[in-house]
Coordinates of C-alpha atoms in Angstrom, one line a residue:
M1257 CA 0.0 0.0 0.0
S1258 CA 1.3 3.4 -1.0
E1259 CA 1.8 6.3 1.5
I1260 CA 2.4 10.0 1.1
R1261 CA 5.0 11.3 3.5
R1262 CA 6.3 14.7 4.3
D1263 CA 10.0 15.5 4.0
R1264 CA 10.5 18.0 7.0
I1265 CA 13.9 19.2 5.9
H1266 CA 12.9 20.1 2.4
N1267 CA 9.2 20.7 3.2
E1268 CA 8.1 18.5 0.3
Y1269 CA 5.8 15.5 -0.1
V1270 CA 7.1 12.2 -1.4
I1271 CA 4.8 9.2 -2.5
I1272 CA 6.2 5.8 -1.3
A1273 CA 4.6 3.4 -3.9
P1274 CA 6.1 -0.2 -3.8
E1275 CA 3.7 -1.2 -6.5
R1276 CA 5.4 1.0 -9.0
L1277 CA 8.6 -1.2 -8.7
H1278 CA 7.1 -3.8 -10.9
R1279 CA 6.1 -1.6 -13.8
P1280 CA 7.8 -2.4 -17.2
R1281 CA 11.2 -0.9 -17.6
A1282 CA 11.1 0.8 -14.2
Q1283 CA 14.8 0.1 -13.8
K1284 CA 17.5 1.6 -16.0
P1285 CA 19.0 -0.6 -18.6
C1286 CA 22.5 -1.8 -18.3
K1287 CA 25.2 0.7 -18.9
E1288 CA 27.3 0.5 -22.0
Q1289 CA 31.0 0.7 -21.8
T1290 CA 32.5 4.1 -22.6
K1291 CA 35.3 4.6 -25.1
H1292 CA 38.7 5.2 -23.6
I1293 CA 40.0 8.7 -24.2
K1294 CA 42.9 10.5 -22.6
C1295 CA 41.6 11.7 -19.2
P1296 CA 42.5 15.2 -18.1
F1297 CA 42.0 14.2 -14.5
C1298 CA 44.5 11.3 -14.5
E1299 CA 47.9 11.6 -13.0
G1300 CA 50.5 12.6 -15.6
N1301 CA 47.9 14.7 -17.5
E1302 CA 48.1 17.7 -15.3
T1303 CA 48.8 20.1 -18.3
L1304 CA 45.2 19.2 -19.6
T1305 CA 43.6 21.2 -16.7
P1306 CA 43.9 24.8 -15.6
K1307 CA 46.6 25.4 -12.9
E1308 CA 45.6 23.9 -9.6
L1309 CA 44.2 26.0 -6.8
F1310 CA 45.0 23.5 -4.2
A1311 CA 46.5 19.9 -3.9
I1312 CA 47.4 17.4 -1.3
R1313 CA 50.9 16.5 -2.4
H1314 CA 54.6 16.7 -1.3
N1315 CA 56.1 18.1 -4.4
E1316 CA 55.8 21.1 -6.8
P1317 CA 52.4 22.1 -8.1
N1318 CA 50.9 20.9 -11.4
A1319 CA 52.9 17.7 -11.5
K1320 CA 52.6 14.0 -10.6
G1321 CA 52.6 12.9 -7.1
W1322 CA 49.4 14.3 -5.8
R1323 CA 46.5 12.7 -3.7
T1324 CA 43.8 15.1 -4.5
R1325 CA 43.8 18.3 -6.9
V1326 CA 41.4 21.2 -7.1
V1327 CA 41.4 23.2 -10.3
P1328 CA 39.0 25.7 -11.8
N1329 CA 36.2 24.2 -13.9
L1330 CA 37.2 24.6 -17.5
Y1331 CA 33.4 24.8 -18.4
K1332 CA 32.5 27.1 -15.4
A1333 CA 28.9 28.2 -14.8
V1334 CA 30.0 31.4 -13.0
Q1335 CA 33.3 33.4 -12.8
V1336 CA 34.8 35.0 -9.8
E1337 CA 36.4 37.8 -11.9
L1338 CA 33.0 39.5 -12.5
E1339 CA 31.4 42.3 -10.5
D1340 CA 28.4 41.7 -8.4
L1341 CA 26.1 44.6 -9.7
S1342 CA 22.4 44.0 -9.9
Q1343 CA 20.8 45.2 -13.2
R1344 CA 17.2 45.9 -13.9
D1345 CA 15.2 46.0 -17.1
G1346 CA 11.6 46.7 -16.0
L1347 CA 10.4 43.6 -14.2
F1348 CA 13.5 41.7 -15.3
E1349 CA 16.3 41.6 -12.8
Y1350 CA 19.6 40.1 -13.2
I1351 CA 23.3 40.2 -12.0
P1352 CA 26.5 39.0 -13.9
G1353 CA 27.4 35.4 -13.3
V1354 CA 29.6 36.0 -10.4
G1355 CA 30.8 33.0 -8.3
A1356 CA 33.4 30.4 -8.2
H1357 CA 33.2 27.0 -9.9
E1358 CA 35.9 24.4 -9.0
I1359 CA 36.6 20.7 -9.7
L1360 CA 38.0 18.6 -6.9
I1361 CA 39.7 15.6 -8.5
D1362 CA 38.9 13.0 -5.7
T1363 CA 41.8 10.4 -6.3
P1364 CA 44.5 9.7 -8.9
C1365 CA 42.8 6.4 -9.5
H1366 CA 40.6 6.7 -12.7
T1367 CA 38.4 3.5 -12.0
C1368 CA 38.2 3.5 -8.1
K1369 CA 34.7 3.5 -6.6
M1370 CA 34.0 5.2 -3.4
Q1371 CA 33.8 1.9 -1.5
E1372 CA 37.2 0.9 -2.9
L1373 CA 39.1 3.9 -1.5
E1374 CA 40.9 3.6 1.9
V1375 CA 39.6 5.7 4.7
E1376 CA 42.6 7.9 4.4
D1377 CA 41.7 8.7 0.7
I1378 CA 38.3 9.8 1.8
E1379 CA 39.7 12.0 4.5
N1380 CA 41.9 13.7 1.9
W1381 CA 38.8 14.3 -0.2
L1382 CA 36.9 15.8 2.7
R1383 CA 40.0 17.9 4.0
S1384 CA 40.4 19.2 0.4
M1385 CA 36.8 20.5 0.6
I1386 CA 37.6 22.1 4.0
I1387 CA 40.5 24.0 2.6
R1388 CA 38.6 25.3 -0.3
I1389 CA 35.6 26.3 1.9
D1390 CA 37.9 28.3 4.2
D1391 CA 39.4 30.0 1.2
L1392 CA 36.1 30.7 -0.7
K1393 CA 34.7 32.3 2.5
K1394 CA 37.3 35.1 2.2
D1395 CA 35.3 36.5 -0.8
R1396 CA 32.6 38.2 1.1
R1397 CA 30.5 38.2 -2.1
L1398 CA 30.0 34.5 -2.0
I1399 CA 27.0 33.4 0.1
H1400 CA 26.0 29.9 -0.8
L1401 CA 28.2 26.9 -1.6
S1402 CA 26.9 23.9 -3.3
I1403 CA 29.3 20.8 -3.2
F1404 CA 28.1 18.0 -5.3
K1405 CA 29.3 14.8 -7.0
N1406 CA 27.8 13.2 -10.0
S1407 CA 29.0 9.8 -10.6
G1408 CA 28.0 7.9 -13.8
V1409 CA 26.2 9.1 -16.9
D1410 CA 22.7 8.5 -15.3
A1411 CA 23.8 10.9 -12.5
G1412 CA 24.8 13.6 -15.1
A1413 CA 28.6 13.0 -15.0
T1414 CA 30.5 14.0 -18.2
Q1415 CA 33.9 12.7 -16.9
E1416 CA 34.4 9.1 -15.8
H1417 CA 37.3 10.0 -13.4
P1418 CA 36.1 10.5 -9.8
H1419 CA 35.5 14.1 -9.2
T1420 CA 33.4 16.5 -7.1
Q1421 CA 32.3 20.0 -8.0
L1422 CA 32.2 23.2 -5.8
L1423 CA 30.0 26.0 -6.9
A1424 CA 29.7 29.2 -4.8
L1425 CA 27.1 31.8 -5.6
P1426 CA 26.4 35.4 -4.5
I1427 CA 22.7 34.5 -3.7
T1428 CA 20.8 32.0 -1.7
P1429 CA 18.8 29.4 -3.6
Q1430 CA 15.1 29.5 -2.6
S1431 CA 15.1 26.0 -1.2
E1432 CA 18.0 27.0 1.2
Q1433 CA 16.3 30.2 2.2
T1434 CA 13.1 28.4 3.0
F1435 CA 14.9 26.0 5.1
L1436 CA 16.6 28.7 7.0
E1437 CA 13.4 30.4 7.7
Q1438 CA 11.5 27.3 8.6
N1439 CA 14.5 25.9 10.8
M1440 CA 14.5 29.2 12.8
R1441 CA 10.8 28.9 13.4
Y1442 CA 11.3 25.3 14.6
Y1443 CA 14.2 26.4 16.8
R1444 CA 12.1 29.2 18.4
R1445 CA 9.4 26.7 19.2
H1446 CA 11.6 23.8 20.4
G1447 CA 15.0 25.1 21.1
R1448 CA 16.5 22.6 18.7
G1449 CA 17.0 22.5 15.0
K1450 CA 15.1 20.3 12.5
V1451 CA 18.0 18.1 11.6
E1452 CA 18.8 17.5 15.3
D1453 CA 15.4 16.2 16.0
I1454 CA 15.3 14.1 12.7
V1455 CA 18.6 12.5 13.7
H1456 CA 17.5 11.8 17.2
N1457 CA 14.1 10.3 16.0
E1458 CA 15.7 8.2 13.3
I1459 CA 18.2 6.7 15.8
E1460 CA 15.4 6.1 18.3
A1461 CA 13.3 4.4 15.7
K1462 CA 16.3 2.3 14.5
K1463 CA 14.5 0.7 11.6
R1464 CA 15.9 3.1 8.9
V1465 CA 19.3 3.4 10.4
V1466 CA 22.3 2.0 8.4
Y1467 CA 25.3 3.4 10.4
N1468 CA 25.6 4.7 13.9
D1469 CA 29.0 5.1 15.3
G1470 CA 30.9 7.9 16.9
N1471 CA 29.6 11.4 16.0
F1472 CA 27.8 10.4 12.8
A1473 CA 24.7 8.5 11.9
A1474 CA 23.5 7.4 8.4
F1475 CA 19.9 6.5 7.7
C1476 CA 17.4 6.1 4.9
P1477 CA 15.2 9.1 5.4
F1478 CA 11.5 8.5 6.5
A1479 CA 10.4 10.5 3.3
S1480 CA 13.1 9.3 1.0
A1481 CA 12.6 10.7 -2.5
Y1482 CA 14.7 7.9 -4.2
P1483 CA 15.3 4.3 -3.7
F1484 CA 18.3 3.5 -1.3
E1485 CA 18.7 7.3 -0.6
V1486 CA 20.9 7.7 2.4
M1487 CA 21.4 10.8 4.6
I1488 CA 24.5 11.3 6.8
A1489 CA 24.5 13.7 9.6
P1490 CA 26.5 14.5 12.8
K1491 CA 25.0 13.7 16.1
K1492 CA 26.1 17.0 17.5
N1493 CA 25.6 20.5 16.1
I1494 CA 28.2 21.1 13.3
Q1495 CA 26.9 23.7 10.9
S1496 CA 29.3 23.1 8.1
L1497 CA 32.0 20.7 7.0
E1498 CA 34.9 23.2 7.9
R1499 CA 33.7 23.1 11.6
C1500 CA 34.7 19.5 11.9
S1501 CA 37.7 18.5 14.0
R1502 CA 40.3 16.1 12.6
D1503 CA 38.8 13.2 14.5
D1504 CA 35.4 14.2 13.1
V1505 CA 36.7 14.1 9.5
T1506 CA 38.2 10.6 10.2
E1507 CA 34.9 9.4 11.7
L1508 CA 33.0 10.9 8.8
A1509 CA 35.2 9.2 6.2
R1510 CA 34.7 5.8 8.0
C1511 CA 30.9 6.4 7.9
I1512 CA 30.9 7.3 4.1
R1513 CA 33.0 4.3 3.3
S1514 CA 30.7 1.9 5.3
V1515 CA 27.6 3.3 3.6
F1516 CA 29.1 2.9 0.1
E1517 CA 30.2 -0.7 0.9
K1518 CA 26.7 -1.5 1.9
L1519 CA 25.1 0.2 -1.2
A1520 CA 27.4 -1.6 -3.5
A1521 CA 26.7 -4.9 -1.9
Q1522 CA 23.0 -4.4 -2.8
L1523 CA 23.2 -2.4 -6.1
G1524 CA 26.6 -3.5 -7.6
D1525 CA 28.0 -0.7 -9.9
F1526 CA 25.5 2.1 -9.5
D1527 CA 25.4 5.7 -10.6
Y1528 CA 24.8 8.3 -7.9
N1529 CA 24.7 12.0 -6.8
I1530 CA 26.0 13.2 -3.6
H1531 CA 25.3 16.7 -2.3
F1532 CA 26.3 18.5 0.9
M1533 CA 24.0 20.7 2.7
L1534 CA 26.1 23.4 4.3
S1535 CA 25.4 26.7 6.3
P1536 CA 26.0 29.9 4.4
L1537 CA 29.6 30.9 3.5
N1538 CA 28.9 34.6 4.5
Q1539 CA 26.1 37.0 5.6
N1540 CA 23.9 39.1 3.4
F1541 CA 20.5 40.7 3.6
E1542 CA 18.9 37.4 2.9
N1543 CA 20.3 35.4 5.8
E1544 CA 21.4 37.9 8.4
A1545 CA 18.5 37.0 10.7
Y1546 CA 19.7 33.5 10.9
M1547 CA 23.5 33.7 11.0
S1548 CA 23.9 34.3 14.8
H1549 CA 21.9 31.1 15.6
L1550 CA 23.5 28.6 13.2
D1551 CA 26.0 27.2 15.8
K1552 CA 22.7 26.2 17.9
N1553 CA 20.3 25.0 15.2
Y1554 CA 22.0 24.1 12.0
R1555 CA 23.7 20.7 11.2
F1556 CA 25.3 20.0 7.8
T1557 CA 24.0 16.8 6.0
I1558 CA 25.3 14.6 3.2
R1559 CA 22.7 13.1 0.9
I1560 CA 23.6 10.1 -1.2
I1561 CA 21.1 9.5 -4.2
P1562 CA 21.5 6.2 -6.1
R1563 CA 20.2 6.9 -9.7
I1564 CA 18.7 3.4 -10.3
Y1565 CA 15.2 4.4 -11.6
T1566 CA 14.0 6.9 -14.2
L1567 CA 11.9 9.9 -13.3
G1568 CA 8.7 10.7 -15.3
G1569 CA 6.2 13.4 -16.1
F1570 CA 4.6 13.4 -12.6
E1571 CA 7.9 14.4 -11.0
T1572 CA 8.6 17.2 -13.4
A1573 CA 5.0 18.5 -13.3
T1574 CA 4.5 18.5 -9.6
G1575 CA 7.9 18.7 -8.0
M1576 CA 7.0 15.6 -6.0
T1577 CA 8.7 12.1 -6.5
I1578 CA 7.3 8.6 -6.4
N1579 CA 9.7 6.3 -4.6
P1580 CA 9.0 2.6 -5.4
V1581 CA 11.1 1.1 -2.5
A1582 CA 10.1 1.9 1.1
P1583 CA 13.1 3.3 3.0
E1584 CA 12.4 0.7 5.8
E1585 CA 13.0 -2.0 3.2
C1586 CA 16.1 -0.3 1.8
A1587 CA 17.6 0.0 5.3
A1588 CA 16.8 -3.7 6.0
L1589 CA 18.6 -4.7 2.8
L1590 CA 21.5 -2.5 3.4
N1591 CA 22.0 -4.0 6.9
I1592 CA 21.5 -7.6 5.9
K1593 CA 25.2 -8.7 6.4
E1594 CA 25.0 -7.3 10.0
T1595 CA 22.0 -9.6 10.8
E1596 CA 23.2 -12.8 9.1

């Protein structure tokens, strides 16, 4: 039997409809092998990318011997060199495409999956993000930072080599602005943030939890929009990734690796998106009412979305999703090795 559930983080409704799983061609067809071309992200091909902004290495920049590299996106959506000046033409308002668009090359290994990386490799990936967040915050024009990873063609990736994108903007997306407003109202009513209570309740309920160790928990959200969707969140108030201690980063790396091992055990080689929900980089007129409370009511989250089913017209028409696999069933499958 289907259910309509409310996602309290994104303030959206999701339809959990297991019956839809059995419709013809519900699952994506097998992926075709891609043709091998010279990869600009592979070690030894450093001249094929713009000069690096940051790297974990013990030698000179823009050469072999790195663990992670961060370079400007060659096909950037926004540019840091532009001026942040609002323009109006009657009802039409726009600003130049100000911002920063960077590529984090996760690892020198072209074919490595997340679950195949060592915990230290994932720590390096996370620490590279932290270095870049701290640097981007110095540009006071930048307000919102989106960190996301597309892995596989079905997730929107155009490069096979594992990489992550950082896109900083001078505005706050409406979804984030809405969350800030609603989170503040919730905090004023309860003295706690929304994510804090969601994490507490998921841990108490147990049936959707897939990882719970140290300062981090991972679970298939009650109102999961996608099959096998997993959310990772700290069990204490940490508003953004750069606020993590070194021990926190190590614990988070272990959590991420464990989650991907479990997903791969059930799904095999799957395409996926990851996105980080982080507190604002800097204050502006849109978020100034919330900034002083973020350390008390905001927790960053990481959302892992396997792209194993296609979306249809209902999703694009309504903004709602139909999830054919209940999150309770997904969590049970992900935990199956632990119960055997």
